[in-house]
XYZ file of C-alpha atoms in Angstrom:
525
model
C 107.750 134.233 31.672
C 109.219 131.267 33.756
C 110.448 133.885 36.424
C 106.959 135.314 36.684
C 105.408 131.938 37.205
C 108.057 131.015 39.814
C 107.500 134.296 41.623
C 103.763 133.674 41.714
C 104.420 130.083 43.054
C 106.644 131.537 45.726
C 103.987 134.091 46.940
C 101.193 131.352 46.812
C 103.456 129.118 48.912
C 104.116 131.772 51.474
C 100.424 132.564 51.686
C 99.536 128.861 52.147
C 102.114 128.638 55.065
C 100.485 131.622 56.841
C 97.081 130.233 56.304
C 98.220 126.915 57.767
C 99.651 128.587 60.910
C 96.398 130.475 61.329
C 94.295 127.390 61.171
C 96.554 125.433 63.508
C 96.172 128.017 66.342
C 92.738 129.503 65.405
C 90.771 126.443 64.332
C 92.105 123.315 66.138
C 89.249 121.250 64.747
C 90.577 121.818 61.209
C 94.179 120.834 62.126
C 94.438 118.136 59.516
C 93.881 120.822 56.683
C 96.726 122.968 58.278
C 99.151 120.015 57.912
C 98.500 119.583 54.200
C 98.517 123.297 53.504
C 101.931 123.774 55.265
C 103.530 120.912 53.311
C 102.138 122.324 49.982
C 103.348 125.912 50.796
C 106.820 124.628 51.775
C 107.118 122.705 48.488
C 106.067 125.926 46.595
C 108.604 128.087 48.384
C 111.266 125.380 47.734
C 110.477 125.368 44.043
C 110.823 129.199 43.823
C 114.074 129.043 45.631
C 115.478 126.519 43.327
C 114.435 128.457 40.329
C 116.286 131.519 41.525
C 119.600 129.675 42.246
C 121.626 131.914 39.837
C 120.527 135.133 41.562
C 121.209 133.576 44.932
C 124.773 132.650 43.932
C 125.474 136.174 42.770
C 124.171 137.630 45.965
C 126.417 135.368 48.144
C 129.437 136.169 46.075
C 129.458 139.675 47.650
C 131.800 139.991 50.807
C 129.203 141.966 52.765
C 126.559 139.229 52.246
C 128.963 136.517 53.271
C 129.885 138.316 56.519
C 126.178 139.019 57.154
C 125.342 135.419 56.537
C 128.038 134.262 58.949
C 126.714 136.515 61.605
C 123.126 135.396 61.154
C 124.180 131.687 61.178
C 126.104 132.374 64.499
C 123.075 133.987 66.060
C 120.844 131.148 64.986
C 123.295 128.542 66.312
C 123.341 130.327 69.723
C 119.626 130.483 69.735
C 119.447 126.878 68.862
C 121.735 125.896 71.621
C 119.747 127.923 74.160
C 116.483 126.329 72.975
C 118.035 122.858 73.175
C 119.304 123.558 76.735
C 115.900 124.804 77.807
C 114.207 121.833 76.195
C 116.471 119.283 77.955
C 116.362 121.171 81.207
C 112.609 121.107 81.248
C 112.599 117.305 80.881
C 115.611 116.345 83.054
C 116.134 117.210 86.646
C 119.653 117.455 87.947
C 120.608 119.262 91.097
C 123.953 119.466 93.096
C 123.699 119.449 96.872
C 126.893 120.894 98.359
C 125.748 120.782 102.018
C 127.769 118.560 104.385
C 124.913 116.312 105.295
C 123.198 116.327 101.871
C 120.469 118.480 103.533
C 118.520 119.155 100.391
C 118.779 115.607 98.816
C 116.556 112.718 99.563
C 118.101 109.894 101.502
C 118.497 106.328 100.276
C 115.567 105.163 102.259
C 113.240 107.738 100.670
C 114.462 106.792 97.156
C 114.016 103.128 97.807
C 110.442 103.553 99.013
C 109.384 105.848 96.152
C 110.958 103.854 93.187
C 109.193 100.693 94.294
C 105.731 102.200 94.284
C 103.344 100.110 92.155
C 100.263 102.321 92.371
C 99.739 106.044 92.403
C 100.531 107.910 95.594
C 98.606 111.112 95.938
C 99.957 113.828 98.231
C 97.567 116.583 99.403
C 99.115 119.545 101.217
C 96.682 121.685 103.268
C 98.001 125.084 104.429
C 97.902 128.776 103.598
C 98.939 129.548 100.106
C 101.850 131.643 101.328
C 103.207 128.553 103.092
C 103.195 126.265 100.059
C 106.898 126.948 98.987
C 108.305 125.225 102.175
C 106.696 122.026 100.964
C 107.196 122.279 97.218
C 110.978 122.076 97.139
C 110.987 118.827 99.047
C 107.983 117.223 97.425
C 109.253 117.888 93.995
C 112.213 115.551 94.858
C 109.683 112.762 95.442
C 107.878 113.580 92.167
C 111.112 113.497 90.216
C 111.818 110.025 91.317
C 108.485 108.473 90.257
C 105.543 109.260 88.024
C 103.427 107.550 90.552
C 103.738 110.511 92.849
C 101.467 113.581 92.427
C 101.267 116.504 94.724
C 98.363 118.984 95.015
C 98.416 122.108 97.187
C 95.098 123.180 98.782
C 94.512 126.442 100.503
C 92.457 125.614 103.653
C 90.887 129.044 103.900
C 89.852 129.161 100.181
C 88.532 125.460 100.084
C 87.167 124.712 103.433
C 85.013 122.042 102.067
C 88.082 119.987 100.919
C 89.731 120.498 104.254
C 86.614 119.160 106.125
C 86.331 116.295 103.746
C 89.995 115.350 104.543
C 89.453 115.889 108.250
C 92.071 118.623 108.445
C 92.341 120.169 111.896
C 95.546 122.263 111.637
C 97.509 124.120 109.003
C 100.562 122.372 107.461
C 98.880 118.868 107.248
C 99.978 116.459 104.487
C 97.457 113.804 103.543
C 98.900 110.654 101.783
C 96.502 108.460 99.748
C 97.694 105.063 98.550
C 95.524 102.008 97.382
C 92.573 103.359 99.418
C 94.674 103.886 102.505
C 95.208 107.291 104.129
C 97.942 108.719 106.371
C 98.433 112.218 107.803
C 101.579 114.084 108.450
C 101.897 117.309 110.291
C 105.557 118.244 109.532
C 107.425 119.320 106.463
C 110.783 117.429 106.958
C 111.891 114.392 104.990
C 112.054 111.876 107.874
C 108.321 112.551 108.788
C 107.063 112.629 105.217
C 108.988 109.299 104.288
C 107.799 107.652 107.449
C 104.263 108.657 106.493
C 104.680 107.076 103.082
C 106.114 103.969 104.643
C 102.979 103.633 106.895
C 100.451 104.245 104.031
C 102.353 101.849 101.737
C 102.836 99.044 104.140
C 99.347 99.304 105.383
C 99.057 96.971 108.341
C 101.420 97.660 111.315
C 104.096 95.131 111.876
C 104.286 93.925 115.494
C 107.681 93.301 117.212
C 108.002 91.598 120.565
C 111.079 92.226 122.744
C 111.461 89.394 125.228
C 111.705 90.083 128.946
C 112.375 88.068 132.082
C 116.118 87.313 131.531
C 117.721 90.802 132.084
C 117.081 91.944 128.481
C 117.177 95.565 127.420
C 114.110 97.632 128.268
C 112.260 99.289 125.420
C 110.808 101.920 127.790
C 114.072 102.983 129.559
C 115.758 106.144 128.870
C 119.001 105.085 130.609
C 122.300 104.605 128.744
C 121.614 100.899 128.326
C 117.980 101.369 127.605
C 116.196 100.780 124.195
C 113.532 103.541 124.158
C 115.324 105.515 121.476
C 115.457 102.545 118.975
C 111.849 101.682 120.039
C 110.807 105.231 118.952
C 112.737 104.818 115.718
C 110.776 101.623 115.048
C 107.563 103.403 115.802
C 108.190 106.016 113.168
C 108.544 103.302 110.528
C 105.171 101.747 111.398
C 106.363 99.005 113.725
C 104.451 98.349 116.836
C 106.671 97.514 119.851
C 105.596 95.310 122.683
C 107.087 93.187 125.504
C 106.925 89.431 125.722
C 107.523 87.132 128.762
C 107.603 83.644 127.123
C 107.780 81.915 130.552
C 104.367 83.291 131.355
C 102.718 83.365 127.902
C 104.103 79.940 126.817
C 104.066 80.807 123.080
C 104.789 83.648 120.731
C 101.681 85.712 119.921
C 100.024 85.056 116.508
C 100.363 88.639 115.478
C 104.188 88.726 116.007
C 106.175 89.886 112.936
C 109.388 89.078 114.747
C 110.788 88.401 118.213
C 113.939 90.254 119.405
C 116.007 88.864 122.187
C 118.174 91.925 123.247
C 121.095 91.134 125.572
C 119.777 88.574 128.045
C 121.774 88.063 131.277
C 120.447 84.607 132.089
C 119.721 81.651 129.812
C 116.247 80.764 128.393
C 114.339 77.771 129.827
C 113.733 74.773 127.790
C 109.990 75.507 127.340
C 110.820 78.984 126.032
C 113.254 77.549 123.533
C 110.658 75.189 122.368
C 108.184 78.046 121.921
C 110.742 79.847 119.802
C 111.345 76.775 117.656
C 107.598 76.311 116.961
C 107.447 80.015 116.051
C 110.382 79.615 113.643
C 108.822 76.569 112.044
C 105.757 78.776 111.084
C 107.765 81.308 109.071
C 108.865 83.257 112.225
C 111.550 85.780 112.464
C 113.950 86.049 115.422
C 116.866 88.468 116.241
C 119.282 87.211 118.928
C 121.726 89.723 120.541
C 124.012 87.879 122.765
C 126.647 89.942 124.794
C 129.886 88.365 126.090
C 130.052 87.215 129.681
C 130.214 89.874 132.326
C 132.463 87.716 134.487
C 134.885 84.874 133.662
C 132.798 82.492 135.744
C 129.408 83.597 134.350
C 127.129 80.816 133.336
C 126.917 80.354 129.587
C 123.690 81.003 127.814
C 123.763 77.346 126.566
C 120.077 77.053 125.348
C 120.138 80.223 123.358
C 123.651 79.427 121.921
C 122.315 75.867 120.859
C 119.309 77.612 119.185
C 121.623 79.819 117.247
C 123.825 76.796 116.319
C 120.638 74.859 114.997
C 120.357 77.769 112.520
C 124.030 77.645 111.474
C 125.503 80.312 113.662
C 128.304 79.552 116.139
C 128.230 82.046 119.033
C 131.844 82.176 120.429
C 132.864 82.186 124.134
C 135.211 85.188 123.541
C 135.512 88.931 123.221
C 136.460 90.703 119.965
C 139.529 93.020 120.431
C 140.244 95.466 117.741
C 143.718 97.207 117.707
C 143.384 98.860 114.298
C 142.949 102.209 115.889
C 139.732 102.919 114.168
C 138.023 103.300 117.541
C 139.913 106.484 118.152
C 137.807 108.119 115.456
C 134.753 107.810 117.735
C 136.669 108.119 121.020
C 136.799 104.461 122.049
C 139.435 101.850 122.785
C 140.392 98.359 121.646
C 137.352 96.724 123.400
C 135.053 98.382 120.952
C 135.442 96.878 117.537
C 134.561 99.173 114.621
C 133.298 97.896 111.306
C 133.793 99.907 108.061
C 133.569 97.259 105.383
C 130.651 94.815 105.144
C 130.431 91.373 103.468
C 127.769 91.242 100.686
C 124.321 90.722 102.153
C 120.880 92.507 101.599
C 121.104 93.909 105.076
C 124.235 95.926 104.288
C 123.676 96.524 100.576
C 125.078 99.996 99.758
C 125.830 100.487 103.524
C 128.956 102.592 103.955
C 128.659 103.982 107.587
C 130.928 103.132 110.570
C 129.376 100.876 113.196
C 130.789 100.123 116.597
C 130.043 97.240 119.049
C 131.067 97.888 122.675
C 132.359 94.619 124.208
C 131.233 92.125 121.466
C 131.681 88.408 120.969
C 131.931 86.479 117.642
C 128.846 85.119 115.821
C 130.236 83.275 112.898
C 128.506 81.022 110.281
C 129.184 77.349 111.039
C 131.260 75.860 108.047
C 129.022 73.689 105.913
C 125.776 74.795 107.672
C 123.637 72.876 110.055
C 120.408 70.986 109.143
C 120.451 72.673 105.808
C 120.743 76.118 107.232
C 123.760 78.178 105.903
C 124.318 81.502 107.549
C 126.105 84.491 106.037
C 128.168 87.121 107.752
C 126.933 90.674 107.258
C 129.188 92.613 109.645
C 132.709 91.914 110.783
C 135.591 93.577 112.593
C 138.801 94.854 110.920
C 141.699 92.712 109.804
C 143.743 93.980 112.762
C 141.401 92.362 115.291
C 140.887 89.023 116.861
C 138.506 86.985 119.083
C 140.201 86.711 122.489
C 139.328 83.448 124.233
C 141.017 84.326 127.579
C 138.205 86.313 128.944
C 139.430 85.949 132.481
C 142.805 87.820 131.734
C 140.918 90.432 129.655
C 138.473 91.308 132.352
C 141.188 91.262 135.066
C 143.985 93.282 133.560
C 142.644 94.488 130.188
C 145.972 93.439 128.614
C 145.846 90.579 126.092
C 147.684 89.689 122.822
C 146.795 87.446 119.895
C 147.759 83.793 120.607
C 146.218 81.396 118.111
C 147.651 78.434 119.930
C 145.445 79.185 122.924
C 142.244 79.373 120.775
C 142.344 83.069 119.688
C 140.795 83.585 116.241
C 142.555 86.106 114.021
C 140.401 88.838 112.361
C 138.408 89.864 110.519
C 135.884 88.299 113.141
C 132.251 87.881 112.230
C 130.083 89.905 114.707
C 126.698 89.407 112.982
C 125.298 86.553 110.870
C 122.010 86.004 109.161
C 120.120 82.966 107.739
C 116.853 82.427 105.945
C 114.843 79.360 104.973
C 111.898 78.807 102.774
C 108.592 78.078 104.591
C 105.559 76.125 103.674
C 103.386 78.097 106.184
C 100.407 79.976 104.726
C 100.495 83.792 104.739
C 99.278 85.453 107.992
C 95.851 86.962 108.128
C 95.831 90.604 107.018
C 98.812 90.288 104.806
C 98.338 91.993 101.428
C 97.860 89.737 98.440
C 101.160 90.979 96.880
C 103.087 90.222 100.005
C 106.358 88.253 99.505
C 106.357 84.449 100.095
C 106.782 83.632 103.805
C 110.329 82.765 104.934
C 111.950 81.886 108.262
C 114.639 84.434 109.022
C 117.205 84.499 111.869
C 119.776 87.055 112.780
C 122.393 86.590 115.537
C 124.659 89.466 116.746
C 127.348 89.152 119.443
C 126.385 92.531 121.013
C 123.334 94.384 122.225
C 124.973 97.664 123.273
C 125.215 98.938 119.684
C 121.471 99.593 119.615
C 121.227 100.951 123.183
C 120.645 104.625 123.840
C 124.335 105.070 124.451
C 125.393 103.401 121.214
C 122.975 105.279 118.798
C 125.307 108.397 118.766
C 127.024 106.573 115.954
C 124.792 107.031 112.973
C 125.616 103.683 111.430
C 124.406 101.783 114.506
C 120.817 102.906 114.201
C 120.674 102.335 110.490
C 122.161 98.855 110.878
C 119.661 97.789 113.497
C 116.784 99.222 111.351
C 118.071 97.462 108.308
C 118.213 94.170 110.180
C 114.553 94.694 111.190
C 113.639 95.589 107.654
C 115.305 92.394 106.279
C 113.713 90.206 108.988
C 110.257 91.574 108.331
C 110.730 91.082 104.597
C 110.438 94.680 103.834
C 113.650 95.158 101.756
C 112.553 98.589 100.646
C 113.297 99.777 104.198
C 116.955 98.641 103.956
C 118.801 101.833 103.344
C 120.362 104.928 104.903
C 117.868 107.068 106.764
C 117.667 110.872 106.476
C 120.107 112.660 108.714
C 119.449 115.662 110.896
C 120.855 118.873 109.591
C 123.978 119.964 111.402
C 123.794 123.178 113.577
C 126.520 125.209 112.004
C 125.799 128.508 113.736
C 128.667 130.410 115.037
C 128.567 131.558 118.615
C 130.578 134.746 119.266
C 131.443 136.571 122.468
C 130.695 140.266 122.804
C 134.444 141.066 122.154
C 134.405 138.988 119.035
C 131.393 140.669 117.698
C 132.854 144.066 118.362
C 136.066 143.136 116.596
C 134.150 141.930 113.589
C 132.115 145.219 113.535
C 135.228 147.410 113.631
C 136.866 145.297 110.992
C 133.975 145.553 108.515
C 132.959 149.223 109.238
C 136.349 150.828 109.668
C 139.486 148.840 109.032
C 138.618 147.279 105.622
C 137.029 150.483 104.159
C 139.948 152.576 105.480
C 142.411 150.282 103.917
C 140.783 150.393 100.590
C 140.555 154.292 100.806
C 144.223 154.394 101.785
C 145.258 152.271 98.785
C 143.315 154.573 96.539
C 144.913 157.751 97.963
C 148.330 156.103 97.590
C 147.660 155.187 93.913
C 146.459 158.718 93.073
C 149.554 160.242 94.791
C 151.827 157.994 92.759
C 150.232 158.772 89.465
C 150.276 162.527 90.397
């Protein structure tokens, strides 16, 4: 009698479970009933199972049943592992990029910009449906970094109204929307996409003024000593570049984000220095690049050097000589100090690239600071270097040696120093409400060649200059390693080499395999 009741309970429980499943998928509005039915059915099935424990023990006492149970358990375990792997894989993104330049991984700069988003970034891709895959692989990397990023792919031919609404004039256009601002990109590479994101996130363009009138570097020159390449790089990151003749204008323009003094040959006049001081008092930003003297009897840039000293940086009357041999890695000699390790500073945070400074002078923090301004070194030469004070002998013969008794300074030698100070100035008109508190910031570097067209062949030089600009403009999210161009690894073959490869693949290798087969058959025979 008890067995009959338990059997009935088991069948009722099984029926209740099936009914619960049917309600769950067929009648979502009645889902709460399915929940209770499922639990009640499972309890009934469990009660039936416990009531049949003697019969279950007898069945498992058989050898065939034990083996079958073991096999079934193994199958279930494998299935469980596969389900778990797929479950985790659907929620975790992990890829390995084995290319030399990490061609399929986002750069540090892209990651820094994306992870610091504080509002949704909408990415709209307008192209033909067949072209969407070339965007998807790259944009998925942005989406994996932040939930703030969403991507939508719109076929221009199927949805012409959406294309007109977003002012799309060509296929392959990416529209970026952020906080009511819009930016358009017409390329599918990381550098252009990230630069577009920087522009739409930063909003208002930052204005950089390069001083002129004292032999400084020319931002429009394509010569070896010109600065047009670095000016183009600044433009890609939403910086406006313009020239400034302080002697004529008399003051730094009100819209200046920073002033860059790149390699002057002659000293600034006193009124120009006063204009720079007033600008710095109003939370200004200045980068000074002072090269060593061209000649032993060259007039010192006394006013500029004094301005740097007021901000805690001592510009040495010397030339940094590096005998570590690191220069050979990039094809230079001891007159080009190479930096590989960098003192802790936001400019060089996670910075691990080589930088080189052709014919540089020291720019060291003044011990104890000046007027409450304490500078920090952010780039220095190797321990096997020194600051050579005998410039006359160096320029005349090129042969010098370390002699601390004559004023030489043993390495590592500071080549670049930075200093910041809090400011009471009000935010500039047009700054967003969440902009960082204004600060005065100054960077002094004992070389201007490192950012010239001839020096940008070294990847670290460009990134270091851009990091300095990012720190000066108080855009720390731009301080990082930029995307690199993919290496061209194509193999160029002569006609003879192509013919040899063709004979090797079509005749020699197949003939060798055939001959080994015939030899093996003959031996066995």
